[in-house]
XYZ file of C-alpha atoms in Angstrom:
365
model
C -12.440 -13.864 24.330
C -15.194 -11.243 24.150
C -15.058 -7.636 24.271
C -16.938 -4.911 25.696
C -19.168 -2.184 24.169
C -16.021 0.354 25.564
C -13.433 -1.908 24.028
C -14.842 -1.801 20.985
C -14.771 1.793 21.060
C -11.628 2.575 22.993
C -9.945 0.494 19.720
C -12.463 2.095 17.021
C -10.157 5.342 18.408
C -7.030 4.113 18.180
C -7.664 3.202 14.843
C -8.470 6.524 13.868
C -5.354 7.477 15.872
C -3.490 4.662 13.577
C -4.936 6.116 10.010
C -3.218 9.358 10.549
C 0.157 8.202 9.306
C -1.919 6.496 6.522
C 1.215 8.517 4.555
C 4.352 8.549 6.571
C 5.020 5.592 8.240
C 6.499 3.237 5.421
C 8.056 0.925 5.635
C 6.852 0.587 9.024
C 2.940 -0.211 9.941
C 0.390 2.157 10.653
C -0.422 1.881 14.436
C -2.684 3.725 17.167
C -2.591 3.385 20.549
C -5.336 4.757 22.935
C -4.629 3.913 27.437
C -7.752 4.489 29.635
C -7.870 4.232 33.098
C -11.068 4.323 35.425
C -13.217 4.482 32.235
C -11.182 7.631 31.025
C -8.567 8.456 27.854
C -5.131 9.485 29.619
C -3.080 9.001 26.434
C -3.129 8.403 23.176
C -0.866 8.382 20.104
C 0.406 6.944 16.917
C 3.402 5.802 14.920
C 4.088 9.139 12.800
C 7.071 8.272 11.030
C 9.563 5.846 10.370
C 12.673 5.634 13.047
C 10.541 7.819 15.274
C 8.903 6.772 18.673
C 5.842 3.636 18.252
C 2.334 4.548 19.110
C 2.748 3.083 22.766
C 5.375 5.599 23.273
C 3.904 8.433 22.409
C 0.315 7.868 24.126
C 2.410 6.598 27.463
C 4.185 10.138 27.135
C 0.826 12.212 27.118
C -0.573 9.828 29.894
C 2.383 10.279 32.290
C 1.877 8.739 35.425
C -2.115 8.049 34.786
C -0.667 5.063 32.795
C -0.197 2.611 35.593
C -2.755 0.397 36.394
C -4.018 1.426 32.555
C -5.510 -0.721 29.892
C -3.609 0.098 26.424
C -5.386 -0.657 23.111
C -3.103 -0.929 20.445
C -3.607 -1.504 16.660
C -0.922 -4.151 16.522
C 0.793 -6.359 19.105
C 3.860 -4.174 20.908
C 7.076 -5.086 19.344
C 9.558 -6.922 21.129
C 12.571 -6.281 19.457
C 15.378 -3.544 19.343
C 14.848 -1.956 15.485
C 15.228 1.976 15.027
C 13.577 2.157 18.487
C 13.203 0.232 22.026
C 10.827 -2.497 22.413
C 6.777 -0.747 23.107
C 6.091 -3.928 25.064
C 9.104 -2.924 27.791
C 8.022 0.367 27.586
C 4.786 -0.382 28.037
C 5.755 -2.813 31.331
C 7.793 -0.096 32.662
C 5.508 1.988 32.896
C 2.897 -0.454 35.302
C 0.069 -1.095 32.507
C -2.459 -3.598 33.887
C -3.657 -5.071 30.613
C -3.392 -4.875 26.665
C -5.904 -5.227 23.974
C -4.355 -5.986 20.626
C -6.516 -5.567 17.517
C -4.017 -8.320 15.602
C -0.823 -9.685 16.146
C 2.497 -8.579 14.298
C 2.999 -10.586 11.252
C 6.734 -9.553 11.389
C 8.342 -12.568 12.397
C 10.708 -11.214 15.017
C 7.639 -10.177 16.643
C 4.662 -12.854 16.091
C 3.486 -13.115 19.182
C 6.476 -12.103 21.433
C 5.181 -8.835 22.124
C 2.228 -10.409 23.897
C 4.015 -13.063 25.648
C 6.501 -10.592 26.838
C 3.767 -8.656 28.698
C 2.436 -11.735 29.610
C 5.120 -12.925 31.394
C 5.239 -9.887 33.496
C 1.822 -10.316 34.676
C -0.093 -7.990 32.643
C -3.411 -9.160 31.011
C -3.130 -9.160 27.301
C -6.035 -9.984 24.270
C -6.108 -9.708 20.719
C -8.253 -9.910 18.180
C -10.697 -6.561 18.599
C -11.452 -4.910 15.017
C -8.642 -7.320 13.773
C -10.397 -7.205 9.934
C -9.941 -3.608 10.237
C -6.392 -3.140 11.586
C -5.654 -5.928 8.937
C -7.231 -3.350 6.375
C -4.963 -0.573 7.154
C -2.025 -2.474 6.562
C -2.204 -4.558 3.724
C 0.413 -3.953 2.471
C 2.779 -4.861 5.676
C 1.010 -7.764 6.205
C 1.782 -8.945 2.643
C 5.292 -8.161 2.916
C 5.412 -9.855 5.966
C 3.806 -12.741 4.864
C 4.374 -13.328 1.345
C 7.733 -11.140 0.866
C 6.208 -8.999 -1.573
C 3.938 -5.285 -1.594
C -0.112 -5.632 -1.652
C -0.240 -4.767 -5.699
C -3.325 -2.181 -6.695
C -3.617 -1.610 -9.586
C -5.667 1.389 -11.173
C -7.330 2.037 -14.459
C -9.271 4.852 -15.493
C -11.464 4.208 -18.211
C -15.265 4.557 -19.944
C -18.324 2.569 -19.177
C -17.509 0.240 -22.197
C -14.116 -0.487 -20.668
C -11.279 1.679 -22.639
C -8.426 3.539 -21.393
C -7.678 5.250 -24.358
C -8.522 6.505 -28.223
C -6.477 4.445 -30.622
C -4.148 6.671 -31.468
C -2.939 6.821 -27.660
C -4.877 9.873 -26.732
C -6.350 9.295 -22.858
C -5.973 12.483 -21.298
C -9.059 12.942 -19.579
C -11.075 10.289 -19.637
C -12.173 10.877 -15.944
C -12.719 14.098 -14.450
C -10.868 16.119 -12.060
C -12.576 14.748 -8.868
C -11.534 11.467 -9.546
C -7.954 12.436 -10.522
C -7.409 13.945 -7.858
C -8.532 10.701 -5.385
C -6.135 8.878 -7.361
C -3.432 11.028 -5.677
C -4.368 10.281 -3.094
C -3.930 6.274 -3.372
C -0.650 7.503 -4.907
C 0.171 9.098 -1.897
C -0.367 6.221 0.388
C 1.494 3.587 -2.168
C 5.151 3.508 -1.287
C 5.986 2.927 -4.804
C 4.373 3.797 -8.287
C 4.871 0.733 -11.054
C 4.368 1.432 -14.546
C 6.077 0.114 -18.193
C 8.092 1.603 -21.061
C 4.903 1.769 -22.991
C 3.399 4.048 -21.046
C 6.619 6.363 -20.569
C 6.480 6.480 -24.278
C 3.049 7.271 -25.485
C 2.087 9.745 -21.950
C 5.470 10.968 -20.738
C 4.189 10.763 -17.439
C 5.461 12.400 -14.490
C 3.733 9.726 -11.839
C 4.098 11.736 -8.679
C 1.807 13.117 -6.201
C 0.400 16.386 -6.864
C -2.981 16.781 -6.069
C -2.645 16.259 -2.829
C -0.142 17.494 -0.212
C 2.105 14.232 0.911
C 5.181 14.870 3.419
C 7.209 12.592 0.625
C 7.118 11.281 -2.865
C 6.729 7.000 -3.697
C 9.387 5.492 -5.003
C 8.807 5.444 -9.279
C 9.364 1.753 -11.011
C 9.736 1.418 -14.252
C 9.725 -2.037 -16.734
C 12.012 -1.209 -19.071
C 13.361 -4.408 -20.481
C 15.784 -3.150 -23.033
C 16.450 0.258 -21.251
C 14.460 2.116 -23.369
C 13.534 5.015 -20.919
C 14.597 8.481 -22.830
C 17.322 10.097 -20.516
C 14.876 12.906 -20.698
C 12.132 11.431 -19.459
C 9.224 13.450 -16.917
C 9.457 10.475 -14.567
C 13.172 10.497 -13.926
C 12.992 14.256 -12.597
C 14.063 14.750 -9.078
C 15.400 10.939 -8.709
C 13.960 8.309 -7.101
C 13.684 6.073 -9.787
C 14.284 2.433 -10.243
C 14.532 1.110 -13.433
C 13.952 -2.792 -13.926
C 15.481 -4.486 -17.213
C 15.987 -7.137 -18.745
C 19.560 -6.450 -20.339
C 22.328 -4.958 -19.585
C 23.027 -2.376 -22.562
C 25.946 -0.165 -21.001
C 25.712 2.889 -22.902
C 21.611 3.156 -22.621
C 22.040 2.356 -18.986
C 25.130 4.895 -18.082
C 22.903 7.706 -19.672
C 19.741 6.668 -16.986
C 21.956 6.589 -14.055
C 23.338 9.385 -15.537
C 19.716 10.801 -15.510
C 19.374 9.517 -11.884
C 17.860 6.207 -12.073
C 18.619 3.016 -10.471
C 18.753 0.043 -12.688
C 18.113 -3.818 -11.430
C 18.560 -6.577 -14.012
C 15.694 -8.943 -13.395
C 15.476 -11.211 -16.691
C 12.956 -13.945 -16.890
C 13.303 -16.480 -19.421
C 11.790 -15.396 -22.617
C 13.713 -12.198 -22.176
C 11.648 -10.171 -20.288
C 11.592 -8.594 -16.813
C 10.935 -10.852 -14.167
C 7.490 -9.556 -12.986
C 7.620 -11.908 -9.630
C 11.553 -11.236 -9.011
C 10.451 -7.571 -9.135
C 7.986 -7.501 -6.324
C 10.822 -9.610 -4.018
C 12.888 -7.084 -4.725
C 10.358 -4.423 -3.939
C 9.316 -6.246 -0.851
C 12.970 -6.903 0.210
C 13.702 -2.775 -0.272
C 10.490 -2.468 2.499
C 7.783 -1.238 -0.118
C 4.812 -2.486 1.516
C 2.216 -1.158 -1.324
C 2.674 -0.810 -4.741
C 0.371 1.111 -6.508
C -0.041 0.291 -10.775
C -0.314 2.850 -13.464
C 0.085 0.986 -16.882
C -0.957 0.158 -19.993
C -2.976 -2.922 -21.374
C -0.308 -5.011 -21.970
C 1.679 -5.071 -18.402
C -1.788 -5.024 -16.819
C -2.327 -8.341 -18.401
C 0.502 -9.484 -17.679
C 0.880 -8.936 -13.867
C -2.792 -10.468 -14.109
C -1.826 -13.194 -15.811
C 1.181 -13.908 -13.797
C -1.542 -13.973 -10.663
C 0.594 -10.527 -9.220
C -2.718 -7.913 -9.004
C -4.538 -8.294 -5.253
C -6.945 -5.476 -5.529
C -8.093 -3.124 -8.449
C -9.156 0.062 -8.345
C -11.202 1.224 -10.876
C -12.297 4.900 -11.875
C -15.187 4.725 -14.844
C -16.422 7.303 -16.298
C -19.950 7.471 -18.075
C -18.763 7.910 -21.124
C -18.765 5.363 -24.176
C -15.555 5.028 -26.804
C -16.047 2.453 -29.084
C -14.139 -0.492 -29.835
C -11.312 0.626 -31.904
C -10.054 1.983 -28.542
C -7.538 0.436 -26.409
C -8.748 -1.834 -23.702
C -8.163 -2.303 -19.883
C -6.165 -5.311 -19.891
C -4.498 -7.439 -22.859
C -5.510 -11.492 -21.846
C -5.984 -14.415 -23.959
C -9.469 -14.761 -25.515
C -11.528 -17.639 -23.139
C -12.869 -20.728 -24.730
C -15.190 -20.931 -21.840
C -17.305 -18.438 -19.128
C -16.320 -20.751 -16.499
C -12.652 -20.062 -17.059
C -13.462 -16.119 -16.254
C -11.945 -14.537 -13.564
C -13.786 -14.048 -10.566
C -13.322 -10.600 -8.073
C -14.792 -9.260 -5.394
C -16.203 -6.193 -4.981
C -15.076 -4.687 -1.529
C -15.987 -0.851 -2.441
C -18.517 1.143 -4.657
C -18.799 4.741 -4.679
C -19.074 8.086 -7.180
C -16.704 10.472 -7.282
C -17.651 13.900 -8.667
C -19.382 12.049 -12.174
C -17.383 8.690 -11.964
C -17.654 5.536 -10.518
C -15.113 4.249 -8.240
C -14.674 0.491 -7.427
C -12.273 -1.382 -5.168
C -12.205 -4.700 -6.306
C -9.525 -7.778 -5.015
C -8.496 -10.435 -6.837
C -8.951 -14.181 -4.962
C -5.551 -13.732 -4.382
C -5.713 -10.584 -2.841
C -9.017 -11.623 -0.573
């Protein structure tokens, strides 16, 4: 089906409309809806927050009566089922729309193309496909746990131009500068969760919260921990929200975390360590819909190796270390270039004196 010139920009708006709740509307998708009539904007609106009103309902609210005989442009089919809130697609019915322009349809299965049919089947003209690249963009991460049952997994790395995170003897505080820092917040702030290993606990005692920015809530904090070894007094386990994945059980260690606040989940692979894949299920099946990875070397490989990382996004810093230092990932050596693994480069930018780059994994494409 093609699209005009003022489709394309009636849903160019409601996607702007839809990145406003780029922070607030986990588990749920981010979605904007924009209704014109006669050539004119009579509502618009977006999904805010989780268990409040959908997109439709709030630009159908501003529009009033101007929504009948209306064309809606939504982000992301209507829903059709009773959740936390009515059905958009009824609402949208009820309130005498004459046609609907969906950027993509829902990937949620109790959706998947209901919506449409449902305003279909009351006459109203419906499309999709309009910016769909984009609206797939903005929610990654709900696609992927609709989809594959598991959070869109970035994972960040700060490091120098010759690839290391930190001196040998642990010390990586800064390695980037304060620009970049603080854009990191902000990826923190849109993750719904923050991943990162005992290792890392250990050497930085790291808080892993948002701070730079201002965020209406705090990600959920997930920490591998196979044999509990996560100090009661620990920065990350202030305030709660913690969830502590192991590999054994060890009562008293684990009594003084939840003690401390902390969830535990026993997810043991085989040789003994956490299940890396069972984690990101369970993530996905607690409605984390991106996870955001701050680690060392050695669970970066790891998650590599286990083919878990979709994107990566990488702050480097012109700066050179040396090789003693520790690197970005720890990966077996390659016997051949052919065997190397391949990314793609989907973002390039500087921020303040560093580099940033967005890169995805084949996986992750």
């Amino acid at each position: 089906m093609s699209f005009s010139a003022a489709d394309s920009s009636m849903m160019a708006r409601a996607l702007q409309l839809a990145e406003r709740g780029l922070w607030t509307t986990s588990p749920n998708p981010r979605v904007g809806c924009v209704l014109v009539r006669d050539g004119q904007i009579v509502g618009d609106g977006w999904h805010e927050k989780a268990g409040e009103p959908h997109a439709e309902v709030h630009a159908l609210r501003t529009a009033g009566e101007r929504a009948r005989g209306a064309t809606a442009y939504v982000t992301l089919e209507p829903c059709s089922h009773h959740g936390r809130t009515p059905p958009c697609a009824e609402a949208l019915i009820a309130a005498g729309v004459s046609r609907v322009v969906a950027a993509m349809e829902d990937p949620n299965p109790l959706v998947a193309g209901r919506g449409l049919a449902l305003l279909r089947a009351a006459g109203i003209e419906t499309a999709s496909g309009l910016l769909e690249n984009e609206a797939r963009e903005l929610n990654l991460g709900f696609v992927s746990r609709m989809t594959r049952g598991r959070p869109w997994l970035r994972l960040k790395v700060a490091a120098s131009l010759d690839g290391k995170t930190a001196l040998n003897n642990g010390s990586s505080q800064w390695i980037t500068g304060p620009d970049a820092r603080r854009d990191g917040h902000r990826w923190r702030a849109r993750a719904c969760a923050i991943l990162t290993g005992i290792g890392t606990v250990r050497d930085d005692d790291p808080s892993l919260t948002v701070r730079d920015v201002a965020t209406p809530r705090q990600p959920l904090r997930v920490i591998v921990d196979s044999r509990l070894e996560t100090p009661p007094t620990a920065k990350i386990l202030a305030g709660g929200g913690v969830l502590v994945a192991a590999a054994v059980e060890a009562p008293e260690r684990a009594a003084a975390l939840r003690a401390a606040g902390a969830e535990i989940v026993l997810l043991a692979n085989a040789q003994g360590k956490v299940d890396l894949a069972a984690l990101l299920q369970e993530l996905g099946r607690r409605g984390i819909n991106e996870l955001h990875v701050e680690a060392g070397h050695k669970l970066n490989g790891s998650l590599l190796r286990e083919g878990l990382v979709d994107e990566f996004l990488f702050y480097l810093a012109p700066c050179l270390i040396g090789d003693d230092a520790a690197g970005l990932f720890s990966l077996p050596a390659l016997s051949a270039l052919a065997d190397k693994r391949s990314l793609q480069i989907v973002d390039l930018r500087q921020v303040g004196p560093d580099i940033r780059l967005l890169a995805r994994t084949l996986n992750g494409r």
